[in-house]
Short mmCIF file of N, CA and C in Angstrom, two decimals:
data_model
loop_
_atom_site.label_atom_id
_atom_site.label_comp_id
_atom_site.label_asym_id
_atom_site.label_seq_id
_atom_site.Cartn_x
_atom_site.Cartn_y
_atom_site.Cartn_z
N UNK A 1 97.30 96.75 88.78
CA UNK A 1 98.16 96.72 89.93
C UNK A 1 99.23 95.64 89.76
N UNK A 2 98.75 94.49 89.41
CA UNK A 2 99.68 93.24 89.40
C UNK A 2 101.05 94.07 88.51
N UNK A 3 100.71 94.46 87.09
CA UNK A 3 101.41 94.83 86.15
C UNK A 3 102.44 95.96 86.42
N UNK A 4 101.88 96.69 87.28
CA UNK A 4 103.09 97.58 87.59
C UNK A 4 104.33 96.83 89.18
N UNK A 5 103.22 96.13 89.99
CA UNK A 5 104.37 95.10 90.69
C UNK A 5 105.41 94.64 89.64
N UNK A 6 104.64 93.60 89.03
CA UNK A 6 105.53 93.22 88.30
C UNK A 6 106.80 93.65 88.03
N UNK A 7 107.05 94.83 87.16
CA UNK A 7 107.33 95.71 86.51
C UNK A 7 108.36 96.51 87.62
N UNK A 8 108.04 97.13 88.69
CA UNK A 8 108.75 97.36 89.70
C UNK A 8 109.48 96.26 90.77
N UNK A 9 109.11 95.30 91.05
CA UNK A 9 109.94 94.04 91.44
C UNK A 9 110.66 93.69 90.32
N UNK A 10 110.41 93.68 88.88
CA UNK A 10 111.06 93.09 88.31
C UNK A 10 111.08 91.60 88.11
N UNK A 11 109.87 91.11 88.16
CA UNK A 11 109.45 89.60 88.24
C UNK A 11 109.36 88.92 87.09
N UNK A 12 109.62 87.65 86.84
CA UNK A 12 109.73 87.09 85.54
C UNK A 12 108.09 86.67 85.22
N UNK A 13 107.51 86.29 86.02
CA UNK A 13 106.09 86.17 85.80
C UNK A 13 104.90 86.89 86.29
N UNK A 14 103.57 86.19 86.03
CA UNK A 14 102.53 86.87 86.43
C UNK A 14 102.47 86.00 87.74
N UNK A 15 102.47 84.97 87.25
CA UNK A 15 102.14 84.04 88.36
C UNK A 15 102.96 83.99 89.79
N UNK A 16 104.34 84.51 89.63
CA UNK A 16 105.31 85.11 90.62
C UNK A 16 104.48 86.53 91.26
N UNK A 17 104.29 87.41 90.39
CA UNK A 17 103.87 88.69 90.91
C UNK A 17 102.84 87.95 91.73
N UNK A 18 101.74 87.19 91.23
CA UNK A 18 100.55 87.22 92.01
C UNK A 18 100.57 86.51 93.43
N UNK A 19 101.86 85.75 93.69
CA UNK A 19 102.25 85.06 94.59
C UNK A 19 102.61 85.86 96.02
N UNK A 20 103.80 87.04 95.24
CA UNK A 20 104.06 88.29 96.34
C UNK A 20 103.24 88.95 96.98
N UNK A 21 102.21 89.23 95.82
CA UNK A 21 101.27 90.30 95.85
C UNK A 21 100.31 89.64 97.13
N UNK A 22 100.02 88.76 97.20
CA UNK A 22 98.57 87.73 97.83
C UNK A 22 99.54 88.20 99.36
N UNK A 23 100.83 87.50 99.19
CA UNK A 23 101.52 87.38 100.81
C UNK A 23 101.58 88.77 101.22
N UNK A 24 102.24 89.52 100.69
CA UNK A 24 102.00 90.58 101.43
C UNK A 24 101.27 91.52 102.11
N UNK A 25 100.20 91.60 100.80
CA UNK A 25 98.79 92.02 101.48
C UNK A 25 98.15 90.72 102.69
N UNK A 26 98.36 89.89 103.02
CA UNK A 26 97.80 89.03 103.98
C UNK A 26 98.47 89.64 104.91
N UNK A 27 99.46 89.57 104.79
CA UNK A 27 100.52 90.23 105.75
C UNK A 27 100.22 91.76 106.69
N UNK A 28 100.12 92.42 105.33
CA UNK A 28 99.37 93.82 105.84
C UNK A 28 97.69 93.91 105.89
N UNK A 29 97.24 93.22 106.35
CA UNK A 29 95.64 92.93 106.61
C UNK A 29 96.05 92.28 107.92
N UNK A 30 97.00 91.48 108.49
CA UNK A 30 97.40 90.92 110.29
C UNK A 30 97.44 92.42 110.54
N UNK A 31 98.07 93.12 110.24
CA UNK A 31 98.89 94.70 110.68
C UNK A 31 98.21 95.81 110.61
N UNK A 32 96.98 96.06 109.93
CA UNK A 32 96.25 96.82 109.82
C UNK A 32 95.20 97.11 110.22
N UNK A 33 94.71 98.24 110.83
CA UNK A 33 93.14 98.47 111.50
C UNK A 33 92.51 99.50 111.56
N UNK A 34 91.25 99.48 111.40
CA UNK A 34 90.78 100.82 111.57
C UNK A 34 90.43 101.68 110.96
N UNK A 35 90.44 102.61 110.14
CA UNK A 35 89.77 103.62 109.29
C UNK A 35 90.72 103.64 107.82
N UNK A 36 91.73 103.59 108.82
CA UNK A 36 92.89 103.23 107.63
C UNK A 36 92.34 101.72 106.54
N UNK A 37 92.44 101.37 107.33
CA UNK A 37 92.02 99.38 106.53
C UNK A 37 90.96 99.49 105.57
N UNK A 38 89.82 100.44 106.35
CA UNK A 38 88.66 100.44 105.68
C UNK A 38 89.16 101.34 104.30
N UNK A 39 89.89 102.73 104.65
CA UNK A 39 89.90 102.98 103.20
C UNK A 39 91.19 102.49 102.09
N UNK A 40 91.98 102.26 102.86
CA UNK A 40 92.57 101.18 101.68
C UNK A 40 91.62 100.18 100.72
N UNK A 41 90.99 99.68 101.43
CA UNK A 41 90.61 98.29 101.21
C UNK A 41 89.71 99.47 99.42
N UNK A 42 89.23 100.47 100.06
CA UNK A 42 88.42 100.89 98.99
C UNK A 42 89.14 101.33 98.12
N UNK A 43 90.15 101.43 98.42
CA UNK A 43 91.14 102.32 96.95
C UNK A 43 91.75 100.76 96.21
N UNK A 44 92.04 99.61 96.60
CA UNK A 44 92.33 98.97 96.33
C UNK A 44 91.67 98.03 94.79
N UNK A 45 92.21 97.81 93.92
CA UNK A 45 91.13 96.70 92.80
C UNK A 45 90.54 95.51 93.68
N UNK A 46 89.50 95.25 93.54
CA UNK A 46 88.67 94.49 93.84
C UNK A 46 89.41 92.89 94.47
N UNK A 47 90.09 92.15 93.33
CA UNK A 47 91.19 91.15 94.02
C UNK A 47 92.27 91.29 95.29
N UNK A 48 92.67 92.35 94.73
CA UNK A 48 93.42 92.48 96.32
C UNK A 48 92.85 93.51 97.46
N UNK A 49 91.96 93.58 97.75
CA UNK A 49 90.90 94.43 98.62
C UNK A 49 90.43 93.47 99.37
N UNK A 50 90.23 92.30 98.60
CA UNK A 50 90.12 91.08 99.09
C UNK A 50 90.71 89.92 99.83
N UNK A 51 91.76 90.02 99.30
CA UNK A 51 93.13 89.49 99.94
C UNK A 51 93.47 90.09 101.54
N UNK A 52 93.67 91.26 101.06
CA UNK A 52 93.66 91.92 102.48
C UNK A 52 92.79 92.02 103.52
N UNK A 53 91.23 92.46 103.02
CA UNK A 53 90.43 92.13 104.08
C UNK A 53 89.62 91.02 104.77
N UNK A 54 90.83 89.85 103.79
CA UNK A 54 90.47 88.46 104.39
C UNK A 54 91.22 88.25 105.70
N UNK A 55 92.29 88.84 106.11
CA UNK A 55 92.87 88.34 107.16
C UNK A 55 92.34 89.67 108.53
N UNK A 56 92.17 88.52 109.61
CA UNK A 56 92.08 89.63 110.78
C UNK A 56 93.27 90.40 111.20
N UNK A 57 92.75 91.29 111.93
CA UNK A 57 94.19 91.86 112.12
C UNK A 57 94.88 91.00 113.78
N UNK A 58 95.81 91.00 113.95
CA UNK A 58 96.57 90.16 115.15
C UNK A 58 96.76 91.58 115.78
N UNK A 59 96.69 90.95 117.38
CA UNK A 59 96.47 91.87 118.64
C UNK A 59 98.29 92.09 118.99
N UNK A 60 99.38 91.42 118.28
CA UNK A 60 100.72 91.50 117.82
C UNK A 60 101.52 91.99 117.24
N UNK A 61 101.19 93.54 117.07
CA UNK A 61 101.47 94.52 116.03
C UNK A 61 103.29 94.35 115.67
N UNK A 62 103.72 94.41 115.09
CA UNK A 62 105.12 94.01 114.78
C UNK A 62 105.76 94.84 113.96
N UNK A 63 107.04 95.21 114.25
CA UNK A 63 107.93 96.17 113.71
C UNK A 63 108.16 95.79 112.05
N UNK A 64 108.46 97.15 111.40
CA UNK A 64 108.51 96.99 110.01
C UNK A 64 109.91 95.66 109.67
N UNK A 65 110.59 95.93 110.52
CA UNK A 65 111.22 94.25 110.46
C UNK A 65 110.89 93.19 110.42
N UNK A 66 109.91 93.21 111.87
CA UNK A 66 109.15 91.47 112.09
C UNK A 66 108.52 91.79 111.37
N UNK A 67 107.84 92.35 110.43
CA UNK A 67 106.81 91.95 109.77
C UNK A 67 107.85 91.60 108.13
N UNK A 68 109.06 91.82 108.09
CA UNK A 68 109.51 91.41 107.21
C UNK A 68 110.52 89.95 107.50
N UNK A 69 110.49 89.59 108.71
CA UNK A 69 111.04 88.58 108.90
C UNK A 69 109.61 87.18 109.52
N UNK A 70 108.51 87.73 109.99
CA UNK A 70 107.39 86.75 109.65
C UNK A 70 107.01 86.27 108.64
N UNK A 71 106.89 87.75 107.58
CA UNK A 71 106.46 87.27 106.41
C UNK A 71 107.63 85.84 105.54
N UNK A 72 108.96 86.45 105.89
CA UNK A 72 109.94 85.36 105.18
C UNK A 72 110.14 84.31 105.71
N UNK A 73 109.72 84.04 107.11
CA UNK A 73 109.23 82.80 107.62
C UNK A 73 108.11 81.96 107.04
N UNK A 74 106.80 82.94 107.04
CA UNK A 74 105.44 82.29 106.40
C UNK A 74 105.87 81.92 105.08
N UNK A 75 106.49 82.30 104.01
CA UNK A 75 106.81 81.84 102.57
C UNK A 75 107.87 80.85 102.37
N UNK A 76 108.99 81.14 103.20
CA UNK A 76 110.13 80.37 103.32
C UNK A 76 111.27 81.44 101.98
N UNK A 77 110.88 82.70 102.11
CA UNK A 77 111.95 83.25 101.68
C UNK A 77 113.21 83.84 102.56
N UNK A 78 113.96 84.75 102.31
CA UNK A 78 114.80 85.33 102.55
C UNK A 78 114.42 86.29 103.49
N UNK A 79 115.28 86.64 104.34
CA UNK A 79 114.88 88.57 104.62
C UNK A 79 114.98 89.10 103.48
N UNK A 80 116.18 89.09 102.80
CA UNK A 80 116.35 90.21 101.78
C UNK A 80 115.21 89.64 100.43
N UNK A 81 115.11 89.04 99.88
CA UNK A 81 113.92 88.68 98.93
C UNK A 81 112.56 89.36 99.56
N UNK A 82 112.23 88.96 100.56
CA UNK A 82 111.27 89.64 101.22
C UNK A 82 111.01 90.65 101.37
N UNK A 83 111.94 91.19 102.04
CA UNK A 83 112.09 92.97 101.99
C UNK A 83 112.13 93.72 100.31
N UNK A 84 112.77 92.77 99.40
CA UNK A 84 112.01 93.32 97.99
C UNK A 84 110.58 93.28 98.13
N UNK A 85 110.96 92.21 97.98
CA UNK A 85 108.97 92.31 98.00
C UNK A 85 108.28 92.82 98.73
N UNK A 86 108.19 93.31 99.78
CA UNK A 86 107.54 94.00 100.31
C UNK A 86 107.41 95.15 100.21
N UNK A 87 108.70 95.99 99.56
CA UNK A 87 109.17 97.36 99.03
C UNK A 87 108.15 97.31 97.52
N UNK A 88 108.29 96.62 97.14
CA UNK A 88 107.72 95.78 95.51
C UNK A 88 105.97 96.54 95.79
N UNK A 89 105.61 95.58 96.12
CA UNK A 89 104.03 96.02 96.40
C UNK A 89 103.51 96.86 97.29
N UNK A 90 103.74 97.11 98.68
CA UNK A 90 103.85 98.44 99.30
C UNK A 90 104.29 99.96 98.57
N UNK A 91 105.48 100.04 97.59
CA UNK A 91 105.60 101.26 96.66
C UNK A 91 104.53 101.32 95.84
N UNK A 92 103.83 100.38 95.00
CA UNK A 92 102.77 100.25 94.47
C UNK A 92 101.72 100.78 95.20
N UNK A 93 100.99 100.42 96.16
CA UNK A 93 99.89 100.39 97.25
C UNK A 93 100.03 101.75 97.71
N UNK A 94 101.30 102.53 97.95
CA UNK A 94 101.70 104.42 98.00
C UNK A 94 101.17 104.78 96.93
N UNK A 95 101.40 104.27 95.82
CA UNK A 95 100.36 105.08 94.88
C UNK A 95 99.40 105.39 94.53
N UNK A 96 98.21 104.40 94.72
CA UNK A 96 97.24 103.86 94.62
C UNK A 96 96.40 104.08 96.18
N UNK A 97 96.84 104.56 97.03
CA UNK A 97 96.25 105.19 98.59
C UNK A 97 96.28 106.67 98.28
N UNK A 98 97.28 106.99 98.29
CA UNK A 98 97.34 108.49 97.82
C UNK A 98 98.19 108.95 98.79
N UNK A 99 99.27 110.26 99.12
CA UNK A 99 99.85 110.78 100.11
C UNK A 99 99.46 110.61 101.91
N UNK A 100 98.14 111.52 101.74
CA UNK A 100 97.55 111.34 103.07
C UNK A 100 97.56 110.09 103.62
N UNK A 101 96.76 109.18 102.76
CA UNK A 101 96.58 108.39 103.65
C UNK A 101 97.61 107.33 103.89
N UNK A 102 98.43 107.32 103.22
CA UNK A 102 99.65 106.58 103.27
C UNK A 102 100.16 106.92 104.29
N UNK A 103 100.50 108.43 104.47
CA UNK A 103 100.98 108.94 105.91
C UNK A 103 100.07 108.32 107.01
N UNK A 104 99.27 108.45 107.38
CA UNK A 104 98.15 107.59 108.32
C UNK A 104 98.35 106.23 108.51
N UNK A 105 98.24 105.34 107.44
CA UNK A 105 98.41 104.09 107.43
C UNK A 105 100.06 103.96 108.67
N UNK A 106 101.39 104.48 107.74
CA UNK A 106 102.39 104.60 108.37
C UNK A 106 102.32 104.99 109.86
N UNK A 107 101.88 106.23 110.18
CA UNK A 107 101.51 106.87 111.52
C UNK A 107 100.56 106.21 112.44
N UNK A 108 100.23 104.71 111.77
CA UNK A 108 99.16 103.52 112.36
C UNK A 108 100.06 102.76 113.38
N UNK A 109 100.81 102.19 112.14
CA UNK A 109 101.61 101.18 112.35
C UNK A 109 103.44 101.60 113.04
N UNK A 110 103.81 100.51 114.08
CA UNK A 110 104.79 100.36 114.18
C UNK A 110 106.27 100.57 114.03
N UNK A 111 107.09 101.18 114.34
CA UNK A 111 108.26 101.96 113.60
C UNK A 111 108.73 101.19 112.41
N UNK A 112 109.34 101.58 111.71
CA UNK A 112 109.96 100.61 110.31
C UNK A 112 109.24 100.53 109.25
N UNK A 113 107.85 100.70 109.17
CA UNK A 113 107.46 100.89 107.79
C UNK A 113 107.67 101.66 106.41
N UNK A 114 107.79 102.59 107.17
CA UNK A 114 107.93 103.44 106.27
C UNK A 114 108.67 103.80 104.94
N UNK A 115 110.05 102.90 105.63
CA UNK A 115 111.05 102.58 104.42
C UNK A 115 110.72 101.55 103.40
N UNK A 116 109.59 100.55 103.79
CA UNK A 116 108.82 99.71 103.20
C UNK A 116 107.93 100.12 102.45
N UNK A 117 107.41 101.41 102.53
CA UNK A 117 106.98 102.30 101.64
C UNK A 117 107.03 102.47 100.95
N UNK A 118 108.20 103.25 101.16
CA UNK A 118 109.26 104.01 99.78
C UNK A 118 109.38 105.20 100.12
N UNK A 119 109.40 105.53 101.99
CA UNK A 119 109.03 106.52 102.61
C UNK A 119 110.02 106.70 103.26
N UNK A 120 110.87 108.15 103.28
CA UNK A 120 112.26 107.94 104.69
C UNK A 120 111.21 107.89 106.05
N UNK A 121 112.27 107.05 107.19
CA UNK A 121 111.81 106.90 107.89
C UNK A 121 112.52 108.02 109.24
N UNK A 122 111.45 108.77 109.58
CA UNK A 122 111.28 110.24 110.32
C UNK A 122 111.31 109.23 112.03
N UNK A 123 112.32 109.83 112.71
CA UNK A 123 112.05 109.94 114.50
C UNK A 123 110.75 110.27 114.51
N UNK A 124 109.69 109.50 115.88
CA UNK A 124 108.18 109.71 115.91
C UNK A 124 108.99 110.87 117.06
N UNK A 125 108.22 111.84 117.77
CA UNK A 125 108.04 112.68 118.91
C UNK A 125 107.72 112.02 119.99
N UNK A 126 108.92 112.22 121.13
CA UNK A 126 108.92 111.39 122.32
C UNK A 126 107.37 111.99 123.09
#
């Protein structure tokens, strides 16, 4: 997993990838709940399954924005660095969930994810 982050962010190191990789999934472990969480967590390699299901989830669910402008608060990056990265390992994590449940996860959470995905982002039904 790290190796294809890598590789898709475009990161000069491992030790960079593993840095993104940790925040974001913390990030999406505040944001996540429920059946969804549980089977991520299982499709996930063992290190970051971990990462993620170390954090509780917050009763603060937050738009695919705030969650890209908390996260660049919590690190002290950028929006836009952030929003790579989050595109970075989230496109990764679409692969590795599989279609369905990616749709689910998305259809969990908050408007705005989806493009964080690597997913267009569809009007929900009023």
């Amino acid at each position: 997993m790290l190796e294809k982050v890598r590789y898709e962010g475009a990161y000069p190191t491992r030790a960079h990838t593993e840095s993104v990789v940790r925040h974001v999934l913390e990030g999406l472990g505040r944001q996540l709940t429920g059946a969804e969480r549980t089977e991520l967590t299982a499709r996930l390699p063992q290190e970051a399954a971990t990462i993620l299901a170390s954090r509780n989830p917050t009763d603060r669910p937050l738009t695919g924005w705030g969650f890209v402008k908390d996260l660049a608060e919590r690190t002290g990056g950028t929006p836009a660095t952030t929003r790579w990265d989050t595109g970075s390992v989230l496109g990764v994590i679409t692969g590795l969930a599989g279609d369905d449940l990616t749709t689910r996860i998305i259809g969990q959470l908050p408007d705005g994810y989806a493009l964080l995905f690597g997913r267009a982002q569809l009007a929900r039904a009023a």
